[in-house]
Coordinates of C-alpha atoms in Angstrom, one line a residue:
M152 CA 4.1 -26.8 25.0
A153 CA 5.8 -25.0 22.1
E154 CA 4.1 -22.0 20.7
P155 CA 2.6 -22.8 17.3
K156 CA 4.1 -21.1 14.3
P157 CA 1.8 -18.5 12.6
E158 CA 1.5 -20.7 9.5
E159 CA 0.4 -23.6 11.6
L160 CA -2.5 -21.7 13.2
K161 CA -5.9 -22.8 11.9
P162 CA -8.5 -20.2 11.1
E163 CA -10.8 -21.4 13.9
E164 CA -8.0 -21.0 16.3
L165 CA -6.9 -17.6 15.1
A166 CA -10.5 -16.4 15.2
K167 CA -10.6 -16.9 19.0
I168 CA -10.0 -13.3 20.1
E169 CA -9.8 -12.2 23.8
Y170 CA -11.0 -8.6 24.1
K171 CA -10.9 -8.6 27.8
P172 CA -8.5 -5.8 29.0
P173 CA -5.6 -6.7 31.4
K174 CA -6.0 -6.1 35.1
T175 CA -3.1 -3.6 35.2
G176 CA -3.0 -0.2 33.6
W177 CA -1.4 0.1 30.2
M178 CA 1.8 1.7 31.6
D179 CA 2.2 -1.2 34.0
T180 CA 1.4 -3.9 31.5
P181 CA 4.7 -5.1 30.0
T182 CA 4.9 -5.7 26.2
V183 CA 5.7 -9.3 25.2
F184 CA 7.2 -9.6 21.7
K185 CA 5.4 -12.5 20.0
K186 CA 6.8 -14.2 16.9
G187 CA 4.6 -13.7 13.9
M188 CA 3.7 -10.3 15.0
F189 CA 6.7 -8.3 13.9
C190 CA 9.1 -8.0 11.0
Y191 CA 12.8 -8.6 11.1
G192 CA 15.2 -5.8 11.9
N193 CA 17.1 -4.1 9.1
Q194 CA 20.4 -5.2 7.6
P195 CA 23.6 -3.0 7.7
K196 CA 24.2 -2.9 3.9
F197 CA 20.8 -1.4 3.2
L198 CA 21.2 1.2 6.0
K199 CA 24.5 2.1 4.6
T200 CA 23.3 2.5 1.1
V201 CA 20.9 5.3 1.8
G202 CA 22.9 6.9 4.7
F203 CA 20.6 5.8 7.6
P204 CA 22.1 6.2 11.1
N205 CA 23.5 3.5 13.4
V206 CA 24.5 1.0 10.8
R207 CA 24.9 -2.5 12.5
S208 CA 23.4 -6.0 12.7
W209 CA 20.7 -6.4 15.3
S210 CA 17.9 -8.8 16.0
V211 CA 14.5 -7.8 17.4
L212 CA 14.5 -10.6 20.0
D213 CA 17.9 -9.7 21.3
E214 CA 18.0 -7.9 24.6
D215 CA 20.7 -5.5 23.2
W216 CA 19.5 -3.5 20.2
K217 CA 23.0 -1.9 19.9
L218 CA 21.8 1.6 20.2
P219 CA 24.1 4.7 20.4
E220 CA 25.2 5.7 23.9
N221 CA 23.2 8.9 23.7
W222 CA 20.1 7.3 22.1
Q223 CA 17.7 9.0 24.5
E224 CA 19.1 12.4 23.7
I225 CA 18.8 11.7 19.9
F226 CA 15.2 10.5 20.3
I227 CA 14.1 13.4 22.5
E228 CA 15.8 16.1 20.4
G229 CA 14.2 14.5 17.3
L230 CA 10.8 14.6 19.0
R231 CA 11.2 18.3 20.0
E232 CA 12.3 19.2 16.5
R233 CA 9.3 17.5 14.8
V234 CA 6.8 18.9 17.3
G235 CA 8.2 22.4 16.4
K236 CA 8.3 21.7 12.7
Y237 CA 4.9 20.0 12.2
R238 CA 2.0 22.0 13.7
S239 CA -0.4 19.1 13.0
F240 CA 1.8 16.7 14.9
R241 CA 1.7 18.8 18.1
L242 CA -2.0 19.4 17.7
F243 CA -2.7 15.6 17.4
L244 CA -0.6 15.0 20.5
D245 CA -2.3 17.7 22.5
I246 CA -6.0 17.5 21.7
C247 CA -6.9 13.8 22.2
V248 CA -9.4 13.3 25.0
R249 CA -9.3 9.5 25.0
C250 CA -12.9 9.2 24.1
G251 CA -12.4 5.8 22.5
A252 CA -14.3 6.5 19.3
C253 CA -11.4 5.0 17.3
A254 CA -10.8 2.1 19.6
D255 CA -12.8 -0.6 17.7
K256 CA -12.1 0.8 14.3
C257 CA -8.6 -0.6 13.9
H258 CA -8.4 -3.9 12.1
Y259 CA -5.4 -5.0 14.1
F260 CA -7.4 -4.5 17.3
I261 CA -10.5 -6.1 15.9
G262 CA -8.4 -9.1 14.7
G263 CA -6.1 -9.4 17.7
G264 CA -7.7 -7.9 20.8
D265 CA -4.5 -6.2 22.0
P266 CA -5.5 -2.9 23.7
K267 CA -2.3 -1.3 22.6
N268 CA -3.5 -1.6 19.1
M269 CA -6.4 0.7 19.8
P270 CA -5.4 3.8 17.8
V271 CA -5.9 5.9 20.9
L272 CA -3.5 3.8 23.0
R273 CA -1.0 3.2 20.2
A274 CA -0.7 7.0 19.9
E275 CA -0.5 7.3 23.7
L276 CA 2.7 5.3 23.6
L277 CA 4.4 8.3 21.9
R278 CA 2.2 10.9 23.5
S279 CA 3.3 9.9 27.0
I280 CA 6.9 10.5 26.0
Y281 CA 5.9 13.8 24.5
R282 CA 4.2 14.9 27.7
K283 CA 7.3 14.0 29.7
Y284 CA 9.8 15.9 27.7
C285 CA 7.8 18.6 25.8
T286 CA 5.1 19.8 28.3
T287 CA 5.3 21.5 31.6
S288 CA 2.6 19.5 33.3
G289 CA 4.3 16.2 32.3
K290 CA 7.7 17.4 33.5
I291 CA 6.3 18.3 36.9
M292 CA 3.5 15.8 37.5
G293 CA 4.9 12.8 35.6
K294 CA 2.6 9.7 35.5
I295 CA -0.4 11.7 36.9
A296 CA -0.3 13.8 33.8
G297 CA 0.1 10.8 31.6
A298 CA 3.8 11.2 31.1
R299 CA 6.6 8.5 31.4
D300 CA 10.3 8.3 31.1
L301 CA 11.9 7.1 27.9
T302 CA 13.5 3.8 29.0
I303 CA 14.7 1.0 26.8
D304 CA 11.5 -1.0 27.5
V305 CA 9.4 2.0 26.5
L306 CA 11.4 2.4 23.3
K307 CA 11.0 -1.2 22.4
E308 CA 7.2 -1.1 23.1
L309 CA 6.9 1.9 20.8
W310 CA 8.8 0.1 18.0
Y311 CA 6.7 -3.0 18.4
Y312 CA 3.4 -1.2 17.9
A313 CA 4.6 1.5 15.4
Y314 CA 5.1 -1.5 13.1
Q315 CA 1.7 -3.0 13.9
C316 CA 0.0 0.0 12.2
S317 CA -0.5 0.1 8.5
E318 CA -1.2 3.8 8.5
C319 CA -4.5 3.2 6.8
R320 CA -6.3 6.1 8.5
R321 CA -9.5 4.3 9.2
C322 CA -9.4 5.5 12.8
S323 CA -9.2 9.2 11.6
V324 CA -12.6 8.8 9.9
F325 CA -14.3 8.3 13.2
C326 CA -12.3 10.7 15.4
P327 CA -14.5 13.7 16.5
Y328 CA -11.4 15.9 16.6
G329 CA -10.0 14.7 13.2
I330 CA -6.8 13.3 14.7
D331 CA -4.8 11.5 12.1
T332 CA -3.2 8.7 14.1
A333 CA -1.4 7.5 11.0
E334 CA 0.6 10.8 11.1
I335 CA 1.6 9.9 14.6
T336 CA 2.8 6.5 13.5
I337 CA 4.7 8.0 10.6
L338 CA 6.6 10.4 12.8
A339 CA 7.1 7.7 15.5
R340 CA 8.9 5.7 12.8
E341 CA 10.9 8.7 11.8
L342 CA 12.1 9.0 15.4
L343 CA 12.9 5.3 15.6
N344 CA 14.8 5.6 12.4
L345 CA 17.1 8.1 14.0
L346 CA 18.4 5.2 16.0
G347 CA 18.6 2.8 13.1
L348 CA 15.5 1.0 14.2
N349 CA 13.8 0.1 10.9
T350 CA 12.8 -3.2 9.4
H351 CA 14.4 -5.2 6.7
W352 CA 11.3 -5.3 4.5
I353 CA 11.3 -1.4 4.4
S354 CA 15.0 -0.5 4.5
A355 CA 15.8 -3.1 1.7
P356 CA 13.2 -1.8 -0.8
V357 CA 14.3 1.8 0.0
A358 CA 17.9 1.0 -0.7
Q359 CA 17.0 -1.0 -3.9
C360 CA 14.8 1.9 -5.1
Y361 CA 17.6 4.3 -4.5
M362 CA 20.1 2.2 -6.4
T363 CA 18.0 0.8 -9.3
G364 CA 14.7 2.7 -9.4
N365 CA 12.6 -0.2 -8.1
H366 CA 12.3 -2.0 -4.8
L367 CA 13.2 -5.4 -6.3
G368 CA 16.5 -4.2 -7.6
L369 CA 15.6 -5.1 -11.2
L370 CA 18.1 -3.9 -13.8
P371 CA 16.9 -2.7 -17.3
H372 CA 17.8 -5.9 -19.1
T373 CA 15.8 -7.9 -16.5
Q374 CA 12.8 -5.7 -17.1
K375 CA 13.3 -6.1 -20.9
D376 CA 13.3 -9.9 -20.6
T377 CA 10.1 -9.8 -18.6
F378 CA 8.3 -7.6 -21.1
D379 CA 9.4 -9.9 -23.9
Q380 CA 7.8 -12.8 -22.0
M381 CA 4.6 -10.8 -21.6
V382 CA 4.6 -10.0 -25.3
A383 CA 4.9 -13.8 -26.1
D384 CA 2.2 -14.7 -23.6
L385 CA -0.2 -12.1 -25.1
E386 CA 0.4 -13.4 -28.6
V387 CA -0.6 -16.9 -27.5
V388 CA -3.8 -15.7 -26.0
T389 CA -4.9 -13.0 -28.5
G390 CA -2.8 -13.6 -31.7
I391 CA -1.6 -10.0 -31.4
K392 CA 2.0 -9.0 -31.1
V393 CA 2.3 -5.8 -29.1
D394 CA 5.2 -3.4 -29.0
V395 CA 6.7 -2.2 -25.7
P396 CA 8.1 1.3 -26.0
L397 CA 11.0 1.5 -23.5
N398 CA 12.8 4.8 -22.6
R399 CA 11.5 6.5 -25.8
K400 CA 12.1 10.2 -25.8
G401 CA 9.4 12.5 -27.1
A402 CA 6.4 10.2 -26.4
E403 CA 3.3 12.1 -25.3
I404 CA 2.8 10.1 -22.0
L405 CA 5.1 8.4 -19.5
Y406 CA 3.4 5.4 -17.9
Y407 CA 4.7 4.1 -14.6
V408 CA 3.6 1.4 -12.2
P409 CA 4.8 -0.3 -8.9
S410 CA 7.5 -2.8 -9.5
G411 CA 5.2 -5.6 -8.2
D412 CA 3.5 -5.3 -11.6
M413 CA 6.6 -6.9 -13.2
F414 CA 6.9 -10.0 -11.1
D415 CA 4.0 -10.6 -8.7
E416 CA 1.7 -13.0 -10.4
R417 CA -1.4 -10.9 -10.4
G418 CA 0.7 -7.8 -11.3
Y419 CA 2.1 -9.7 -14.2
F420 CA -1.3 -10.3 -15.7
L421 CA -2.2 -6.7 -15.0
T422 CA 0.8 -5.4 -16.9
M423 CA 0.0 -7.8 -19.8
A424 CA -3.5 -6.3 -19.8
T425 CA -2.1 -2.8 -19.9
L426 CA 0.2 -3.6 -22.8
L427 CA -2.7 -5.0 -24.8
Y428 CA -5.0 -2.1 -23.9
F429 CA -2.5 0.6 -24.9
H430 CA -1.7 -1.2 -28.1
E431 CA -5.3 -1.4 -29.0
I432 CA -6.0 2.3 -28.6
G433 CA -2.7 3.3 -30.1
L434 CA -1.5 5.4 -27.1
D435 CA 1.6 7.4 -27.7
Y436 CA 3.5 6.4 -24.5
T437 CA 6.6 5.0 -23.1
W438 CA 7.8 2.9 -20.1
S439 CA 10.9 3.8 -18.3
T440 CA 13.4 1.2 -17.0
Y441 CA 14.6 3.9 -14.5
L442 CA 11.2 5.0 -13.2
S443 CA 10.3 1.3 -12.8
D444 CA 8.6 1.6 -9.4
G445 CA 6.0 4.2 -8.5
G446 CA 5.7 2.6 -5.0
N447 CA 7.6 4.6 -2.4
F448 CA 8.8 2.6 0.6
G449 CA 10.6 5.7 1.8
F450 CA 7.2 6.9 2.9
F451 CA 7.3 4.2 5.6
T452 CA 10.6 5.6 6.9
T453 CA 10.9 9.4 6.8
N454 CA 9.5 12.2 4.8
E455 CA 12.9 13.1 3.6
V456 CA 13.7 9.7 2.2
A457 CA 10.3 9.5 0.6
K458 CA 11.0 12.9 -1.1
R459 CA 14.4 11.6 -2.4
L460 CA 12.9 8.5 -3.9
N461 CA 9.9 10.3 -5.4
A462 CA 12.2 12.8 -7.2
K463 CA 12.9 10.2 -9.9
A464 CA 9.3 10.6 -11.2
Y465 CA 9.6 14.2 -12.4
A466 CA 13.3 13.7 -13.3
E467 CA 12.5 10.9 -15.7
A468 CA 9.5 12.8 -17.2
K469 CA 11.8 15.7 -17.9
R470 CA 14.6 13.5 -19.4
L471 CA 12.2 11.7 -21.7
K472 CA 10.5 15.0 -22.7
V473 CA 6.9 13.7 -22.3
K474 CA 3.9 16.0 -21.9
W475 CA 2.2 14.3 -19.0
M476 CA 2.0 11.0 -17.1
I477 CA -0.3 8.1 -16.4
G478 CA 0.1 6.1 -13.2
G479 CA -0.9 2.5 -12.7
E480 CA -2.9 0.6 -10.1
C481 CA -0.9 1.2 -6.9
G482 CA -2.0 2.4 -3.4
H483 CA 0.6 4.4 -1.6
M484 CA 2.1 5.5 -4.9
W485 CA -1.2 7.3 -5.4
R486 CA -1.4 8.8 -2.0
V487 CA 2.2 10.2 -2.4
I488 CA 1.3 11.6 -5.8
H489 CA -2.0 13.1 -4.6
Q490 CA -0.9 14.6 -1.3
Y491 CA 2.8 15.1 -1.3
M492 CA 4.4 15.0 -4.8
N493 CA 3.9 18.5 -5.9
T494 CA 5.1 19.9 -2.5
W495 CA 8.1 17.6 -2.4
N496 CA 9.3 17.7 -6.0
G497 CA 7.2 20.2 -7.9
P498 CA 5.7 22.2 -9.4
P499 CA 6.4 20.4 -12.7
D500 CA 6.2 23.4 -15.0
F501 CA 7.8 21.5 -17.8
L502 CA 4.8 19.3 -18.1
E503 CA 1.4 20.1 -19.6
E504 CA -2.1 19.8 -18.1
P505 CA -3.2 16.3 -19.0
V506 CA -5.7 16.1 -21.8
S507 CA -6.9 12.8 -23.3
P508 CA -5.7 12.5 -26.9
F509 CA -8.8 10.4 -27.7
T510 CA -11.7 12.3 -26.0
G511 CA -10.3 15.8 -25.4
T512 CA -11.1 15.5 -21.7
K513 CA -9.1 17.8 -19.4
F514 CA -8.2 16.0 -16.2
E515 CA -8.7 19.0 -13.9
N516 CA -7.8 17.0 -10.8
A517 CA -4.3 16.4 -12.3
K518 CA -3.7 20.0 -13.2
S519 CA -1.2 20.4 -10.4
T520 CA 0.7 17.0 -10.4
K521 CA 0.3 16.3 -14.1
V522 CA -0.4 12.6 -13.3
V523 CA -3.6 10.8 -14.2
H524 CA -4.8 7.5 -12.7
I525 CA -5.3 4.8 -15.3
C526 CA -8.8 4.1 -13.9
E527 CA -9.7 7.7 -14.5
F528 CA -8.3 7.5 -18.0
T529 CA -10.1 4.3 -18.8
A530 CA -13.4 5.5 -17.3
D531 CA -13.3 8.5 -19.5
M532 CA -12.6 6.3 -22.6
I533 CA -15.6 4.1 -21.7
K534 CA -17.8 7.1 -21.1
H535 CA -17.0 8.4 -24.6
G536 CA -17.5 5.0 -26.3
K537 CA -13.9 4.5 -27.3
L538 CA -13.7 0.9 -26.2
K539 CA -15.6 -2.2 -27.2
F540 CA -16.2 -5.0 -24.8
D541 CA -17.5 -8.6 -24.7
K542 CA -18.6 -8.7 -21.1
S543 CA -19.5 -12.4 -21.4
R544 CA -15.8 -13.2 -21.3
N545 CA -16.0 -12.3 -17.6
D546 CA -19.2 -14.2 -16.9
N547 CA -17.3 -16.8 -14.8
L548 CA -16.4 -14.0 -12.4
I549 CA -18.7 -12.8 -9.6
V550 CA -16.8 -9.7 -8.5
T551 CA -16.6 -7.5 -5.4
Y552 CA -14.3 -4.5 -5.0
H553 CA -11.8 -3.8 -2.3
D554 CA -11.2 0.0 -1.8
S555 CA -7.5 0.3 -1.1
C556 CA -6.9 2.6 1.8
N557 CA -4.6 5.1 0.1
T558 CA -6.7 5.6 -3.0
S559 CA -10.0 5.6 -1.3
R560 CA -9.6 7.1 2.2
G561 CA -6.5 9.0 1.2
M562 CA -7.8 10.3 -2.2
G563 CA -11.6 10.0 -2.3
F564 CA -11.2 7.8 -5.3
F565 CA -14.4 5.7 -5.3
E566 CA -16.4 5.8 -8.5
E567 CA -14.1 5.3 -11.4
P568 CA -12.9 1.7 -10.6
R569 CA -16.5 0.7 -10.0
Y570 CA -17.6 2.3 -13.2
V571 CA -14.9 0.4 -15.1
I572 CA -15.7 -3.0 -13.4
N573 CA -19.4 -2.6 -14.2
S574 CA -18.6 -1.8 -17.8
V575 CA -16.7 -5.1 -18.3
C576 CA -18.4 -7.5 -15.9
K577 CA -22.1 -8.5 -15.5
N578 CA -21.8 -9.7 -11.9
F579 CA -20.7 -7.1 -9.4
Y580 CA -21.7 -6.9 -5.7
E581 CA -20.6 -4.5 -3.0
M582 CA -19.5 -5.5 0.4
P583 CA -21.3 -4.1 3.5
E584 CA -21.5 -0.3 3.5
N585 CA -19.4 0.1 6.7
T586 CA -16.5 -1.9 5.1
I587 CA -16.0 0.0 1.9
R588 CA -15.3 3.5 0.5
E589 CA -14.0 5.9 3.2
Q590 CA -14.7 3.2 5.9
T591 CA -12.9 0.5 4.0
F592 CA -10.9 -2.1 5.9
C593 CA -7.2 -2.4 5.2
C594 CA -5.6 -5.5 3.6
G595 CA -3.6 -5.7 6.9
C596 CA -0.2 -5.4 5.2
G597 CA 0.2 -1.8 4.2
S598 CA 3.1 0.5 5.2
G599 CA 5.7 -2.2 4.8
L600 CA 4.1 -5.0 6.8
N601 CA 3.8 -7.4 3.9
A602 CA 6.6 -9.7 5.0
S603 CA 6.5 -13.5 5.6
E604 CA 7.7 -13.4 9.2
D605 CA 4.8 -11.4 10.5
M606 CA 2.1 -13.6 9.0
E607 CA 0.0 -13.8 12.1
L608 CA -0.2 -10.0 12.3
R609 CA -1.2 -10.0 8.6
L610 CA -3.9 -12.6 9.1
R611 CA -5.3 -10.9 12.2
G612 CA -5.1 -7.5 10.6
G613 CA -6.8 -8.8 7.4
L614 CA -9.6 -10.6 9.3
P615 CA -12.2 -7.7 9.1
R616 CA -11.6 -7.4 5.3
A617 CA -11.8 -11.1 4.8
N618 CA -15.0 -11.2 6.9
A619 CA -16.7 -8.7 4.6
V620 CA -15.6 -10.8 1.6
K621 CA -17.0 -13.9 3.2
H622 CA -20.3 -12.1 3.6
V623 CA -20.7 -11.4 -0.2
K624 CA -19.3 -14.8 -1.0
D625 CA -21.9 -16.5 1.1
K626 CA -24.7 -14.2 -0.1
Y627 CA -23.9 -13.8 -3.8
G628 CA -21.3 -16.4 -4.6
V629 CA -18.5 -13.9 -5.1
N630 CA -15.3 -15.5 -6.4
R631 CA -13.2 -12.5 -7.4
L632 CA -11.8 -9.7 -5.3
A633 CA -10.7 -6.8 -7.4
C634 CA -8.5 -3.9 -6.2
I635 CA -6.2 -1.2 -7.5
C636 CA -3.1 -1.6 -5.2
A637 CA 0.0 -3.6 -5.8
I638 CA 0.4 -4.5 -2.2
D639 CA -3.2 -5.6 -2.0
R640 CA -2.8 -7.8 -5.1
A641 CA 0.3 -9.4 -3.5
V642 CA -1.1 -10.1 0.0
L643 CA -4.8 -10.5 -0.4
P644 CA -4.5 -14.0 -2.0
A645 CA -2.9 -15.4 1.2
L646 CA -5.7 -13.7 3.2
M647 CA -8.4 -15.1 1.0
D648 CA -6.9 -18.6 1.0
Y649 CA -6.8 -18.6 4.8
W650 CA -10.1 -17.0 5.7
V651 CA -12.2 -17.2 2.5
P652 CA -11.0 -20.1 0.2
G653 CA -12.2 -19.9 -3.3
V654 CA -11.9 -16.2 -3.9
T655 CA -9.2 -15.1 -6.3
V656 CA -7.6 -11.6 -6.5
S657 CA -6.9 -9.4 -9.5
G658 CA -6.4 -5.8 -10.6
V659 CA -9.2 -4.0 -12.4
H660 CA -7.5 -3.8 -15.8
E661 CA -6.9 -7.5 -16.1
M662 CA -10.7 -7.8 -16.4
V663 CA -10.7 -4.9 -18.8
A664 CA -8.3 -6.7 -21.1
N665 CA -10.2 -10.0 -20.9
A666 CA -13.3 -8.2 -22.2
L667 CA -11.6 -5.9 -24.6
I668 CA -12.4 -6.6 -28.3
C669 CA -9.2 -5.9 -30.2
K670 CA -8.6 -5.4 -33.9
G671 CA -7.0 -8.4 -35.5
E672 CA -7.4 -10.7 -32.5
K673 CA -8.0 -14.4 -33.0
E674 CA -10.9 -16.1 -31.4
R675 CA -10.0 -16.1 -27.7
T676 CA -10.5 -19.3 -25.8
T677 CA -8.6 -18.3 -22.6
D678 CA -8.2 -15.3 -20.4
L679 CA -4.8 -13.7 -19.7
R680 CA -4.2 -16.4 -17.0
N681 CA -4.6 -19.0 -19.7
E682 CA -7.7 -20.3 -18.1
P683 CA -10.7 -21.2 -20.3
L684 CA -13.2 -18.4 -21.0
P685 CA -16.9 -19.2 -20.2
G686 CA -18.3 -21.5 -22.9
K687 CA -14.8 -22.1 -24.4
E688 CA -13.8 -25.0 -22.2
A689 CA -14.4 -27.6 -24.8
K690 CA -12.3 -25.8 -27.5
E691 CA -9.5 -25.3 -25.0
N692 CA -9.4 -29.0 -24.2
V693 CA -9.3 -30.1 -27.8

């Protein structure tokens, strides 16, 4: 019987998970590549654009991956170099005692049952190679010391599972030694990239960002047309015609977002919301058609590529002569800013410490990077009474909040989004405690896994998050899942439609704009999605 396609699998079938371990040891259990569980290999033109190695066409299911003749030497020397360069990497490889505290914390293992998706075992795939070529015990004792030779099958297995990790870091929360398995995944991908073993859905956005400033390859005139459409849509809903300042030198603030906020449906509404919000408060700001993507797919490839792509942020701030920056609702964009940006591309001495022009608040946490999260900015505005809301406009929404991994676990960014949501909505309910904040479950599609061809992996990886949403839907009637990440907004709808039908997805500021009372607005009968507001259904149908 033919294997069913991922999209043909029904929820009750996909929910049947076999956690029973295989009879053979993990080194002796061959890896079987299953369709729906991996992304397509990269294409030559994108590798060539950014100077990646081993440019060629290849397919994941082909026996021959067209590797260089000295591929083992390249990989091993790369491993030795990084072990020597990154002290944390060597420490993480050395100190794990295989206690298993992380084993049942990974959403891919929970949703799929594959033992090699236990964080401890996924890391062991690379750790075994490290032991063989970088430790004396492994060189002498081999398999007894947990070491194994780097063969083509071992390399393929490492690739398969390195791209079944969303680098969400949930496992690190529970590790008694503080091992960050995501860092092991990141460096495993770096090593694989030395051989030209990336994926299309990562290498293509990297190349597009390198060429155009955003991962969709949108040129300035395309962005301008999109903004014009948003302006027209906003005028229909609110009666207000907003201005969109593009590439304006001398503005106080540069605002930048992930490119998904231009064309993804939920991102489109979020950008409309931001335009209305900034117009209402009279913010002196500008958008840039060059810095048109705060998301950094290079971070899923190598640290060096991520650094190269991220350089455009400070370069554009300097070119436009702004004072500081506000960043939109994006996940890995914010982790890069918070943990890497100043080291990679700073310090930005030409920028000023961010101070709200409306409340006088100094954003001390942005003193180094000079970039403030829009939720921080809005929470401060609300706290100081600078915004007026009609919360009843969101009465049709029963909201829960998904902590995006990078902003929550990676930044400790918990309270501001909840404060904003509770300020504009009457009905808000938390998911279970062990599924939110620093223990939040991933959307299942981070780190470049949000492609269409790996849909089974996405649905399995997203099962724990969906299960928590189902809990609050059944208990409180939740029908809206809010989040502050572009990838989440793009992929969670498919996850909800599959596991928890009836729950829609949005950014936080879409709900802010729906409730925002604006000067000169007409009587609103619809929200930004052109759906009737509560109590306005009759007028909308007239």
